[in-house]
Short mmCIF file of C-alpha atoms in Angstrom, two decimals:
data_model
loop_
_atom_site.label_atom_id
_atom_site.label_comp_id
_atom_site.label_asym_id
_atom_site.label_seq_id
_atom_site.Cartn_x
_atom_site.Cartn_y
_atom_site.Cartn_z
CA LYS A 13 74.84 85.95 110.45
CA GLN A 14 77.34 86.76 108.01
CA GLU A 15 80.08 84.28 108.11
CA VAL A 16 83.85 84.65 105.47
CA THR A 17 86.02 82.14 105.69
CA GLN A 18 89.05 81.74 103.71
CA ILE A 19 91.17 78.77 102.77
CA PRO A 20 93.78 77.97 102.14
CA ALA A 21 94.69 79.25 105.71
CA ALA A 22 98.76 78.69 104.74
CA LEU A 23 100.69 78.89 101.36
CA SER A 24 103.76 78.64 100.03
CA VAL A 25 104.79 79.09 96.56
CA PRO A 26 108.30 79.40 95.20
CA GLU A 27 108.64 82.13 93.12
CA GLY A 28 107.72 83.53 89.87
CA GLU A 29 103.85 80.80 90.41
CA ASN A 30 100.62 82.30 90.26
CA LEU A 31 98.58 81.24 92.74
CA VAL A 32 94.90 82.04 93.93
CA LEU A 33 93.64 83.00 97.65
CA ASN A 34 90.01 82.58 97.86
CA CYS A 35 87.35 83.52 100.20
CA SER A 36 83.57 82.54 100.94
CA PHE A 37 80.72 84.95 102.39
CA THR A 38 77.53 82.86 103.65
CA ASP A 39 75.02 85.94 103.03
CA SER A 40 75.22 87.69 99.49
CA ALA A 41 73.65 90.70 100.26
CA ILE A 42 76.86 92.29 100.57
CA TYR A 43 77.88 96.20 99.17
CA ASN A 44 81.55 95.29 98.79
CA LEU A 45 84.25 92.97 99.23
CA GLN A 46 87.58 94.48 100.07
CA TRP A 47 90.49 92.52 100.25
CA PHE A 48 93.77 93.81 102.21
CA ARG A 49 97.15 92.60 103.05
CA GLN A 50 98.30 92.97 106.80
CA ASP A 51 102.59 92.52 106.62
CA PRO A 52 103.68 90.78 110.77
CA GLY A 53 102.43 92.58 113.27
CA LYS A 54 101.11 96.24 111.71
CA GLY A 55 98.28 97.37 110.13
CA LEU A 56 96.62 96.15 106.38
CA THR A 57 97.05 97.70 103.56
CA SER A 58 93.70 98.04 101.28
CA LEU A 59 93.84 96.52 97.85
CA LEU A 60 91.33 95.77 96.15
CA LEU A 61 87.20 96.87 96.27
CA ILE A 62 84.93 95.38 94.43
CA GLN A 63 81.50 97.14 94.68
CA SER A 64 78.22 94.70 94.13
CA SER A 65 76.73 95.38 91.28
CA GLN A 66 80.71 94.50 89.86
CA ARG A 67 82.50 91.31 88.77
CA GLU A 68 86.09 92.09 88.58
CA GLN A 69 88.61 94.72 89.89
CA THR A 70 92.24 94.98 88.56
CA SER A 71 95.97 96.37 90.52
CA GLY A 72 99.15 95.09 88.45
CA ARG A 73 99.18 92.22 88.89
CA LEU A 74 96.26 91.56 91.99
CA ASN A 75 92.98 90.32 90.16
CA ALA A 76 89.94 90.40 92.36
CA SER A 77 86.33 88.38 91.38
CA LEU A 78 83.91 88.08 92.76
CA ASP A 79 80.65 85.78 92.12
CA LYS A 80 78.11 87.48 94.46
CA SER A 81 75.40 84.75 93.80
CA SER A 82 77.65 82.21 94.42
CA GLY A 83 79.31 83.46 97.67
CA ARG A 84 82.62 83.86 96.61
CA SER A 85 85.67 86.22 95.81
CA THR A 86 89.48 85.37 94.62
CA LEU A 87 92.70 87.05 94.60
CA TYR A 88 94.61 85.79 92.28
CA ILE A 89 98.26 87.42 92.24
CA ALA A 90 100.89 86.67 89.31
CA ALA A 91 103.91 85.82 89.14
CA SER A 92 104.06 86.14 93.38
CA GLN A 93 107.69 86.95 94.37
CA PRO A 94 109.74 87.62 97.50
CA GLY A 95 108.09 90.85 98.83
CA ASP A 96 104.24 89.52 98.05
CA SER A 97 104.87 87.15 101.37
CA ALA A 98 101.99 88.68 104.25
CA THR A 99 98.35 87.55 105.22
CA TYR A 100 95.84 88.51 102.57
CA LEU A 101 92.31 89.37 104.37
CA CYS A 102 89.31 89.82 102.54
CA ALA A 103 85.57 91.68 104.40
CA VAL A 104 82.94 92.33 103.28
CA ARG A 105 80.62 94.50 104.06
CA MET A 106 76.60 94.42 104.37
CA ASP A 107 74.32 96.48 102.53
CA SER A 108 72.71 97.97 106.50
CA SER A 109 76.37 98.91 107.59
CA TYR A 110 79.57 100.18 107.05
CA LYS A 111 82.06 97.99 109.15
CA LEU A 112 83.94 95.47 107.80
CA ILE A 113 83.62 91.71 108.50
CA PHE A 114 87.14 89.50 108.17
CA GLY A 115 87.39 86.02 107.19
CA SER A 116 90.73 84.89 108.42
CA GLY A 117 92.92 85.27 106.16
CA THR A 118 95.51 83.23 103.97
CA ARG A 119 99.36 83.29 105.47
CA LEU A 120 101.31 83.63 102.24
CA LEU A 121 104.96 82.68 101.82
CA VAL A 122 106.91 83.08 98.19
CA ARG A 123 110.67 81.49 98.71
CA PRO A 124 113.03 82.64 96.42
CA ASP B 108 99.27 113.69 104.58
CA THR B 109 100.90 111.21 107.10
CA GLY B 110 97.82 108.20 107.94
CA VAL B 111 96.16 107.01 110.50
CA SER B 112 97.74 107.20 113.79
CA GLN B 113 97.18 104.83 116.54
CA ASP B 114 99.35 105.67 120.55
CA PRO B 115 100.26 104.26 122.04
CA ARG B 116 101.52 101.24 119.40
CA HIS B 117 102.43 99.57 122.56
CA LYS B 118 101.17 99.39 126.09
CA ILE B 119 101.34 96.74 128.81
CA THR B 120 99.56 96.53 132.21
CA LYS B 121 98.81 94.33 135.11
CA ARG B 122 95.54 92.20 134.60
CA GLY B 123 92.80 95.44 136.62
CA GLN B 124 94.32 98.68 135.31
CA ASN B 125 92.84 101.28 132.46
CA VAL B 126 94.78 101.89 129.55
CA THR B 127 93.72 103.89 126.15
CA PHE B 128 94.32 104.12 123.46
CA ARG B 129 94.21 107.56 120.87
CA CYS B 130 93.94 106.83 116.82
CA ASP B 131 94.03 110.18 115.31
CA PRO B 132 92.16 109.48 111.73
CA ILE B 133 93.53 111.29 108.54
CA SER B 134 91.88 114.73 108.31
CA GLU B 135 89.08 114.91 107.33
CA HIS B 136 87.99 111.79 107.36
CA ASN B 137 85.13 111.67 108.80
CA ARG B 138 84.17 108.09 109.37
CA LEU B 139 86.71 106.56 112.49
CA TYR B 140 86.66 102.56 113.44
CA TRP B 141 87.94 100.84 116.27
CA TYR B 142 88.30 97.71 115.30
CA ARG B 143 90.54 94.59 117.43
CA GLN B 144 92.69 91.71 116.45
CA THR B 145 94.10 88.18 118.07
CA LEU B 146 96.49 86.45 116.84
CA GLY B 147 95.99 84.46 113.95
CA GLN B 148 92.23 86.23 113.46
CA GLY B 149 91.36 88.61 111.29
CA PRO B 150 89.88 91.70 113.12
CA GLU B 151 86.63 91.89 114.53
CA PHE B 152 84.27 94.81 114.50
CA LEU B 153 84.05 97.42 117.32
CA THR B 154 82.84 100.43 117.30
CA TYR B 155 81.69 102.99 114.70
CA PHE B 156 81.77 106.58 114.59
CA GLN B 157 81.10 109.67 111.88
CA ASN B 158 81.73 112.60 112.75
CA GLU B 159 81.34 112.51 116.72
CA ALA B 160 78.29 110.40 117.26
CA GLN B 161 79.19 107.42 117.79
CA LEU B 162 76.65 105.27 115.85
CA GLU B 163 77.19 101.17 115.34
CA LYS B 164 78.51 99.40 118.28
CA SER B 165 79.20 96.01 118.60
CA ARG B 166 78.63 93.33 121.46
CA LEU B 167 81.87 92.59 121.86
CA LEU B 168 82.32 95.95 123.47
CA SER B 169 81.09 95.54 127.01
CA ASP B 170 80.66 97.92 129.56
CA ARG B 171 84.63 97.73 130.23
CA PHE B 172 85.13 99.80 127.33
CA SER B 173 84.22 103.03 126.35
CA ALA B 174 84.81 105.22 122.94
CA GLU B 175 84.89 108.58 122.90
CA ARG B 176 85.67 110.63 119.62
CA PRO B 177 85.38 114.67 120.88
CA LYS B 178 84.74 116.68 117.91
CA GLY B 179 85.07 113.87 115.44
CA SER B 180 88.48 115.14 115.05
CA PHE B 181 91.45 112.30 116.86
CA SER B 182 88.87 108.93 118.87
CA THR B 183 89.19 107.91 121.94
CA LEU B 184 88.91 104.15 123.42
CA GLU B 185 89.37 103.51 127.09
CA ILE B 186 89.65 99.99 128.68
CA GLN B 187 88.83 99.54 132.04
CA ARG B 188 89.89 96.93 134.84
CA THR B 189 91.29 94.98 132.16
CA GLU B 190 91.46 91.89 131.57
CA GLN B 191 94.13 88.30 130.18
CA GLY B 192 91.06 87.88 127.57
CA ASP B 193 92.02 91.82 126.18
CA SER B 194 95.34 91.01 125.08
CA ALA B 195 95.21 91.88 121.78
CA MET B 196 95.97 94.04 118.81
CA TYR B 197 93.52 97.13 118.64
CA LEU B 198 93.26 99.05 114.76
CA CYS B 199 92.01 102.53 114.17
CA ALA B 200 90.80 103.39 110.98
CA SER B 201 88.97 105.94 109.02
CA SER B 202 87.78 106.59 105.77
CA TRP B 203 86.42 109.93 103.82
CA GLY B 204 82.52 109.83 102.79
CA GLY B 205 81.22 108.52 99.55
CA ASP B 206 79.90 104.95 98.27
CA ALA B 207 83.39 103.76 97.57
CA ASN B 208 85.26 104.25 100.26
CA THR B 209 88.73 102.75 100.80
CA ILE B 210 89.01 101.58 104.44
CA TYR B 211 92.42 102.86 105.95
CA PHE B 212 93.92 100.94 108.81
CA GLY B 213 96.24 102.57 111.16
CA GLU B 214 99.61 100.54 112.73
CA GLY B 215 97.46 99.42 115.92
CA SER B 216 98.14 98.98 119.54
CA TRP B 217 99.62 95.54 120.83
CA LEU B 218 97.62 95.45 124.30
CA THR B 219 99.35 92.95 126.35
CA VAL B 220 97.40 91.40 130.25
CA VAL B 221 100.04 90.31 132.35
#
């Protein structure tokens, strides 16, 4: 059974810092991995999608990497801003299904 | 395109009552998903439709839960005889076919069972 874990559960950093969020999964037979952002009480917004054959994806100040064999992904946020404060969730899709399996998220606070 | 729309956004109901949530996906998206999320947790998959066919269903979806997607457009999620443990946010999402499909989530429907 696939399990997705995110560390840390919460993170507080001063504005301007570069930071890394971690995601690990137990079954490497994934089809793809996505990172999402969720603001309090809101739905999810997809940030980056990495196919299993890819190593990384970049969008603006965000960079996500995938090491399928070790079951790890990282989300790197450069030059953090208060507007980046939110919960970041990673989710994997397995080869055999369209459903996403989510981690519990990392709650990020960027202090001005 | 207005995105994935969910209604109602908030629902408070008494234990034992039935509730129904509606989801309107992005037009022309053939896949529609329902997830449930409790505070401090990531969303948990409930069920998935491709067009009007319900192709996958989680064991979380007990007999009290039923979802439909008539004509492959909007979808409804009904919970019968609600229990306090059903209190959660119910998220709907949709995507278009293709391997590199981005999934789009709605704002969610909050359910509180008192």
